[in-house]
Short mmCIF file of C-alpha atoms in Angstrom, two decimals:
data_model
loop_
_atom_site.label_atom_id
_atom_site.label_comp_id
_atom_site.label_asym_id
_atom_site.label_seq_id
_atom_site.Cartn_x
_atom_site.Cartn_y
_atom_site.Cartn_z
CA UNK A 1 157.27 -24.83 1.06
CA UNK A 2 156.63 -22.09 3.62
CA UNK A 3 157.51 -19.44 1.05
CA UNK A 4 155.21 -20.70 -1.15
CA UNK A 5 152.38 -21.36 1.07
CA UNK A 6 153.11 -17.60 2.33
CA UNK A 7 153.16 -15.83 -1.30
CA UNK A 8 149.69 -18.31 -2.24
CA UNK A 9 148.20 -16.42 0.93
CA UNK A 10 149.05 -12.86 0.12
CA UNK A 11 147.37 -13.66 -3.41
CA UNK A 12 144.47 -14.60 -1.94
CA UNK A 13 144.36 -11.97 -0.34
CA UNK A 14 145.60 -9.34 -2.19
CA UNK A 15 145.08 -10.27 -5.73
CA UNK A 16 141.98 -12.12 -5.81
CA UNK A 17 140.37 -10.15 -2.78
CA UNK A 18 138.71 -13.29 -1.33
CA UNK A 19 137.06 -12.87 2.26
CA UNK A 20 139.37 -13.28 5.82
CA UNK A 21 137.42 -16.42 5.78
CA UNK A 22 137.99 -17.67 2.62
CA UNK A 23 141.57 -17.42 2.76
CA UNK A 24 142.41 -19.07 6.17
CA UNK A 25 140.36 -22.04 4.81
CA UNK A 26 142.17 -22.46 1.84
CA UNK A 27 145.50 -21.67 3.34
CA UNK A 28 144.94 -24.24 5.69
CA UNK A 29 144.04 -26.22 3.09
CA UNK A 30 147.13 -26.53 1.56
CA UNK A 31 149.41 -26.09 4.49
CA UNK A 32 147.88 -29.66 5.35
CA UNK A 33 148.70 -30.65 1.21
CA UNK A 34 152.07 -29.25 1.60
CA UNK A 35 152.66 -31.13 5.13
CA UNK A 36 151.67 -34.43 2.90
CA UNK A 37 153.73 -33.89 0.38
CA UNK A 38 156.91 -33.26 2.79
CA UNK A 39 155.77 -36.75 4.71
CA UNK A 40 156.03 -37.94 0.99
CA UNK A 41 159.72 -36.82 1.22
CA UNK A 42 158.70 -33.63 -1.09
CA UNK A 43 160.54 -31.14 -0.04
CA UNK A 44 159.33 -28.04 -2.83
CA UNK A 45 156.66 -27.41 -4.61
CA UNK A 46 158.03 -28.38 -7.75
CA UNK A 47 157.75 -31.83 -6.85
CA UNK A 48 153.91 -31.73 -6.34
CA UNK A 49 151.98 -34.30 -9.38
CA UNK A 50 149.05 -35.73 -9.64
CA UNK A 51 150.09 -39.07 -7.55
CA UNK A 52 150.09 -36.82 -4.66
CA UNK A 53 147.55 -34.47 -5.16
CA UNK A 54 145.22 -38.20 -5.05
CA UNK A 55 146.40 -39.95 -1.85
CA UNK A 56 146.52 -36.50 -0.27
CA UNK A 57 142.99 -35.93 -0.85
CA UNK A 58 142.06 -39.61 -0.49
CA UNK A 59 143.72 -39.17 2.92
CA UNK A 60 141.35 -36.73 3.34
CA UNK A 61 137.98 -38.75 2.66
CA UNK A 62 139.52 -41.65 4.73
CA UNK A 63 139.34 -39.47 8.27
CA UNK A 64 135.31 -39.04 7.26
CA UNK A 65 135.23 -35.25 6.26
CA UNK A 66 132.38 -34.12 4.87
CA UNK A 67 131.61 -34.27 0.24
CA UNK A 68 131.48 -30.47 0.50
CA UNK A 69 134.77 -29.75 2.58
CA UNK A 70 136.71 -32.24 0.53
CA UNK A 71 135.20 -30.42 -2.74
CA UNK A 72 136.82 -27.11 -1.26
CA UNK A 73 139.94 -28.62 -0.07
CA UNK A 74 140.08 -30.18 -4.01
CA UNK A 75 139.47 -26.20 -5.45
CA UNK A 76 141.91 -25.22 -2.90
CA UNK A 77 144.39 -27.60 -4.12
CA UNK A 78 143.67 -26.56 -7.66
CA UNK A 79 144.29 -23.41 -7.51
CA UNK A 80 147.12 -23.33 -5.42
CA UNK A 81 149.05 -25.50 -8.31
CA UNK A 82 147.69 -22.80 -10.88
CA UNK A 83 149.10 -20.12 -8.68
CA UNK A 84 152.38 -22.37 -8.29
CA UNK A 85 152.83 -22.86 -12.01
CA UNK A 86 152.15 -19.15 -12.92
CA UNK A 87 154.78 -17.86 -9.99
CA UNK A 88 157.37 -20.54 -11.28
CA UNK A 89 156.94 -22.60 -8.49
CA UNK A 90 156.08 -25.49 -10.84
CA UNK A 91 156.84 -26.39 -13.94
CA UNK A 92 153.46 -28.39 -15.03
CA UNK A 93 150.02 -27.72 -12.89
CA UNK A 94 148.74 -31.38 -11.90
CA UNK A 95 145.79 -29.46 -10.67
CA UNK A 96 142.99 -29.77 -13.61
CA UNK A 97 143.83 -34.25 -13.32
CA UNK A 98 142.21 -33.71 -9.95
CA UNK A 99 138.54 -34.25 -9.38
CA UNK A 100 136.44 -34.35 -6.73
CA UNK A 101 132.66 -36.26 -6.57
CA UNK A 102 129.88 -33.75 -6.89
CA UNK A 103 127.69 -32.51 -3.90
CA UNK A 104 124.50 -32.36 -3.49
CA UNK A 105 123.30 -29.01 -2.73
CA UNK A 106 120.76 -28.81 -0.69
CA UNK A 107 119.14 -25.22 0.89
CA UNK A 108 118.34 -25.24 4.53
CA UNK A 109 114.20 -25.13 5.79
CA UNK A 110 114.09 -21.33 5.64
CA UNK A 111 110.93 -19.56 6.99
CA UNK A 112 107.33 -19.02 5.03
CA UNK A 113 106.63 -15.86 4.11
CA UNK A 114 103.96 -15.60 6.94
CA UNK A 115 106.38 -16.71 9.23
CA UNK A 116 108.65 -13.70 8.08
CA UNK A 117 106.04 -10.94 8.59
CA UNK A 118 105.46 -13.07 12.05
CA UNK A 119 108.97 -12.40 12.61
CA UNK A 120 109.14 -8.98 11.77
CA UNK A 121 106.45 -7.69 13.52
CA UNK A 122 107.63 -9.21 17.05
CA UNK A 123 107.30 -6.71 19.69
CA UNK A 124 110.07 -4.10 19.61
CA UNK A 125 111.39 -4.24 22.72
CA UNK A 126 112.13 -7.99 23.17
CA UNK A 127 111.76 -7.78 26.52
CA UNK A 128 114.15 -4.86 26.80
CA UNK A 129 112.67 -1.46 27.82
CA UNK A 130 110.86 -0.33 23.99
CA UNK A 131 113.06 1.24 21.65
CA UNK A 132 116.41 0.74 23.37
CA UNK A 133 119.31 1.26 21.15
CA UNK A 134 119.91 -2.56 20.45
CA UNK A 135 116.38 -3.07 20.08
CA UNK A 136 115.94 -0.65 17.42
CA UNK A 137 119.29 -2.09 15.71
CA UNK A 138 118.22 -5.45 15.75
CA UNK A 139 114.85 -4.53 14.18
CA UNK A 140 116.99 -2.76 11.32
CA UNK A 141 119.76 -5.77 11.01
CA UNK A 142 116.33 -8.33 10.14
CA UNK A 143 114.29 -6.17 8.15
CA UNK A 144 117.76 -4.78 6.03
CA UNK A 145 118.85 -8.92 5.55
CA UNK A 146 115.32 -10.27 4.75
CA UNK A 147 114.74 -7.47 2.57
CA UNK A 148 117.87 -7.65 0.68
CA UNK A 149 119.64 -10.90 0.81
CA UNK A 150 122.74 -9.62 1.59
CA UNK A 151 125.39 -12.22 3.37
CA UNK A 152 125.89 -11.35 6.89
CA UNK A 153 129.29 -10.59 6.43
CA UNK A 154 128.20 -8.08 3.94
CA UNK A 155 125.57 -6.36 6.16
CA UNK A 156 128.71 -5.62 9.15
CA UNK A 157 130.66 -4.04 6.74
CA UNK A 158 128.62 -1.35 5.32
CA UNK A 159 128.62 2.06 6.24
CA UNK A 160 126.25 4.80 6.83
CA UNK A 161 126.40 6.40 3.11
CA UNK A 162 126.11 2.91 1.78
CA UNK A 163 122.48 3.54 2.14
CA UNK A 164 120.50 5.57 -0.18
CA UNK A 165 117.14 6.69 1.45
CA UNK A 166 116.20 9.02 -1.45
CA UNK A 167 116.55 5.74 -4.01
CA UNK A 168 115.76 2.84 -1.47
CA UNK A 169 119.02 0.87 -2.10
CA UNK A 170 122.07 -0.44 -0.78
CA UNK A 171 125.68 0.08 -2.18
CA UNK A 172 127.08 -3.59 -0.87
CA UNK A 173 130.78 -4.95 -1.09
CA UNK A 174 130.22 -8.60 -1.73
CA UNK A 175 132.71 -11.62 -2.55
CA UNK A 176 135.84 -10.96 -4.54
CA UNK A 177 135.70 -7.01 -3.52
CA UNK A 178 132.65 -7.14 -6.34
CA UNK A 179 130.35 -3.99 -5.31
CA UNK A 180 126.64 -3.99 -6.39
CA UNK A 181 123.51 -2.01 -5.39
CA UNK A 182 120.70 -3.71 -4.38
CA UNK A 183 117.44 -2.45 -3.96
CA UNK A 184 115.40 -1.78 -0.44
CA UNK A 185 112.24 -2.06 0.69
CA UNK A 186 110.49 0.98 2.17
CA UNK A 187 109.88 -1.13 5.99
CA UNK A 188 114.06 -1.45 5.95
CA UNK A 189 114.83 1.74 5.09
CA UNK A 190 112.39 3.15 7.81
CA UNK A 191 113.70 0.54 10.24
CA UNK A 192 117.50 1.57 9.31
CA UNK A 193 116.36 5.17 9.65
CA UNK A 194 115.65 4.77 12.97
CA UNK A 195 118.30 3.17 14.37
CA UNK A 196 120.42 5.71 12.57
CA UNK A 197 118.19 8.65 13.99
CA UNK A 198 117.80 7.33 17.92
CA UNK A 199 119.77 4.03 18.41
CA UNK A 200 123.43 4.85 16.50
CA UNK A 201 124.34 8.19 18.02
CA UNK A 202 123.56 6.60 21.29
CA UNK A 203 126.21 3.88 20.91
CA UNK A 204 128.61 6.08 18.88
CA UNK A 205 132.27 6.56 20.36
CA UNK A 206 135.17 8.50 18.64
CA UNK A 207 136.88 4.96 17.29
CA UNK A 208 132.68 3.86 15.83
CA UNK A 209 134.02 5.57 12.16
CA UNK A 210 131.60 5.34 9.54
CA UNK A 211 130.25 1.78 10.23
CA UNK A 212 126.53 1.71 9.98
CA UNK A 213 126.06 -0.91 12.85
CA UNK A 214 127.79 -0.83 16.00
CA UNK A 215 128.32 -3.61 18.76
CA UNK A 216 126.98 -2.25 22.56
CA UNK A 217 131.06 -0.82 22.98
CA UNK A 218 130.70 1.23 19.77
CA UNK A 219 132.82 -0.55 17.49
CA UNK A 220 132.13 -1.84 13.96
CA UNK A 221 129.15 -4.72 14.43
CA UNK A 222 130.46 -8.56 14.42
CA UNK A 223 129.15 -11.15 12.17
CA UNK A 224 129.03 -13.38 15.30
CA UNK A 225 126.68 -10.29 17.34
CA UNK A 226 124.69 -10.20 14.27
CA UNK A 227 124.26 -14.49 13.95
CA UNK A 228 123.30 -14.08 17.53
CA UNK A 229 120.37 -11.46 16.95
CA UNK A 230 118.96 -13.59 13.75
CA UNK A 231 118.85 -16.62 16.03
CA UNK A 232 116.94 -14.85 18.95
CA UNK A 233 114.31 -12.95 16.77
CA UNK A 234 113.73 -16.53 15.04
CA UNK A 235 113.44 -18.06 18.41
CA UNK A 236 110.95 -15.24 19.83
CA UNK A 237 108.89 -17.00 17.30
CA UNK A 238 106.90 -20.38 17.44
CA UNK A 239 107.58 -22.64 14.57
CA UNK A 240 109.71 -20.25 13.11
CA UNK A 241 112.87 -22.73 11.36
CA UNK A 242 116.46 -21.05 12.83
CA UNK A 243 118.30 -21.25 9.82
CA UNK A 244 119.99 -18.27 10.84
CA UNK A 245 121.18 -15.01 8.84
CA UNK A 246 122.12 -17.26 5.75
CA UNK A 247 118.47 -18.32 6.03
CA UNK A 248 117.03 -15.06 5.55
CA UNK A 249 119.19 -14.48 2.67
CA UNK A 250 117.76 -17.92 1.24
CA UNK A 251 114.16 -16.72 2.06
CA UNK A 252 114.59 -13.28 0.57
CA UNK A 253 116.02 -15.17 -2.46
CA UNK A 254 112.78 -17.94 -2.38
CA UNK A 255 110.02 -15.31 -1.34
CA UNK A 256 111.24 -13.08 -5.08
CA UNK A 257 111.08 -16.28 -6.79
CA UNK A 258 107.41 -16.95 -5.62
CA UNK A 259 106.44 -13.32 -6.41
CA UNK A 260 107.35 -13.83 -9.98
CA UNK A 261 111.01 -12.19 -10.34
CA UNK A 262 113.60 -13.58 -12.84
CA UNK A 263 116.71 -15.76 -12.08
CA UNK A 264 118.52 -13.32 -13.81
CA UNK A 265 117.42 -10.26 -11.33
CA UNK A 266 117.71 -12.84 -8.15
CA UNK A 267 121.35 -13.39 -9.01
CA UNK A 268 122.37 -9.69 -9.47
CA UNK A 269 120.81 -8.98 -6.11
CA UNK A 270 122.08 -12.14 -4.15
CA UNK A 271 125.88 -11.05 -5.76
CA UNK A 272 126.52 -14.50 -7.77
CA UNK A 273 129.12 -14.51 -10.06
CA UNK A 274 127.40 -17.54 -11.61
CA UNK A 275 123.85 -17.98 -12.55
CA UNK A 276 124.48 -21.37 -11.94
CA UNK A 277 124.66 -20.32 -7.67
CA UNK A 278 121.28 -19.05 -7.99
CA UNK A 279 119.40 -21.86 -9.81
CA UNK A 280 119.73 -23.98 -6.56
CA UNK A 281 116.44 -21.81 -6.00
CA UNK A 282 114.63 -22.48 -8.69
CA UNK A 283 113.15 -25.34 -6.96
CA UNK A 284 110.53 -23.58 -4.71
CA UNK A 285 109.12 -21.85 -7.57
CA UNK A 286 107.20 -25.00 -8.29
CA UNK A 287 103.90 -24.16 -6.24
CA UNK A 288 103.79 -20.91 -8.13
CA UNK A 289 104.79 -22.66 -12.03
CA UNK A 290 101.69 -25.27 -11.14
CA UNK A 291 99.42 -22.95 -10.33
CA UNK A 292 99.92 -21.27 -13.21
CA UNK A 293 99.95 -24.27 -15.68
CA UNK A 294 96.64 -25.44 -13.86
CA UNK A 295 95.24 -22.05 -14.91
CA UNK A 296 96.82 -21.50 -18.47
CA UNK A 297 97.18 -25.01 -19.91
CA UNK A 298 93.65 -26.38 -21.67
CA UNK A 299 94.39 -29.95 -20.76
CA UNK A 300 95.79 -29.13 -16.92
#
């Protein structure tokens, strides 16, 4: 079972280039299938059906967990069979016989596109001395997110060339080691410029390498540093939803759809591999598609 579990990981991993994240939570995933199966008197993979695949994850509904972690712990399931049954681990994949209820997927209250420029034009300094080195950082880490969508995770691991100032976009590494290049407003790629030009160099140490945003010891920026900043500059503002770093990328997504850009153009620049991801925005368009109607339509 170990060896399994072990060779399903390095696939992740390796072959399918999933994020750190993405791979702890669906190797524990199936470590806890796997420790089910063995309480089931399973004692290798091959002995994995269908039967257990549904008590396991019925177990899993029983101790209250949440529709969209036992939706994830179901894919995880399904495609660690696949992976099983491809290796030889298994000699029939139980895995499509297992479904899961569907979610309901909702977007959290992001801000209002005057509550954005709000945001962004909060006084520099942030009660720091004006134009520290963090301060000038944390100016480019919200204007380069709202302005871009980009996942936070995406944002820490970019490095200085990523940025092209002469063509206002961003070379990005998104999910499944899938690279795209979105493009960048002119206020980001000043802000960026700046902290590159008299905030970087000052926090720049021989082990900073090529990372575009560095942490106050000089090292590559944290997602957790970077959550942290989002969540103050929302604060600094009254009435101003925290829905965090994710939230901006929702409210870059909402504020293109309410300026008239496609679904199709949303989805290349948000990085979905499924058109289907971005639709789930389609919903605050409706201010914008009834306005219009009430202007076009003879009978509105």
């Amino acid at each position: 079972m170990q060896a399994a579990l072990d060779g399903f990981e390095r696939h992740l991993a390796a072959e399918r280039g999933l994020s750190p994240h993405t791979v702890r939570a669906y190797t524990g995933d199936v470590r806890s299938l796997l420790e089910h199966a063995a309480q089931c008197g399973i004692g290798a993979p091959d002995g994995l059906d269908i039967t257990v695949l549904r008590r396991w994850l019925a177990g899993q509904h029983g101790t209250g967990h949440a529709r969209a972690t036992l939706a994830r712990r179901a894919a995880a399931a399904r495609a660690f069979t696949a992976w099983a049954r491809a290796g030889g681990w298994l000699r029939r994949d139980p895995g499509p016989l297992l479904g899961t209820a569907k979610i309901g997927r909702r977007l959290p209250q992001v801000p209002r596109q005057d509550q954005m420029a709000a945001v962004l034009s909060v006084p520099r300094s942030s009660g720091r001395a004006p134009e520290t080195e963090l301060a000038l950082r944390d100016i480019a880490i919200m204007e380069l997110l709202y302005a871009t969508g980009i996942r936070v995770s995406e944002l820490c691991g970019l490095d200085i060339d990523d940025l092209d100032e002469g063509r206002n976009t961003v070379r990005v590494l998104g999910k499944g080691g899938r690279e795209r290049t979105v493009p960048v407003g002119l206020p980001a790629v000043r802000a960026v410029a700046d902290w590159k030009r008299a905030g970087r160099p000052a926090l720049a140490r021989p082990g900073s390498g090529p990372a575009l945003f560095l942490g106050a010891r000089g090292r590559r920026l944290d997602p957790r540093t970077a959550r942290r900043v989002v969540h103050a500059r929302l604060a600094a503002v009254a009435g101003v939803p925290d829905s965090g770093p994710h939230g901006l990328r929702h409210a870059a997504a909402t504020h293109l759809l309410e300026g008239g850009a496609d679904l199709r153009s949303v989805q290349e620049i948000l990085g979905h591999a499924s058109l289907a991801s971005t639709q789930i925005y389609t919903h605050v368009s409706v201010e914008r598609l009834t306005a219009a109607y009430r202007q076009a339509h003879p009978r509105a």
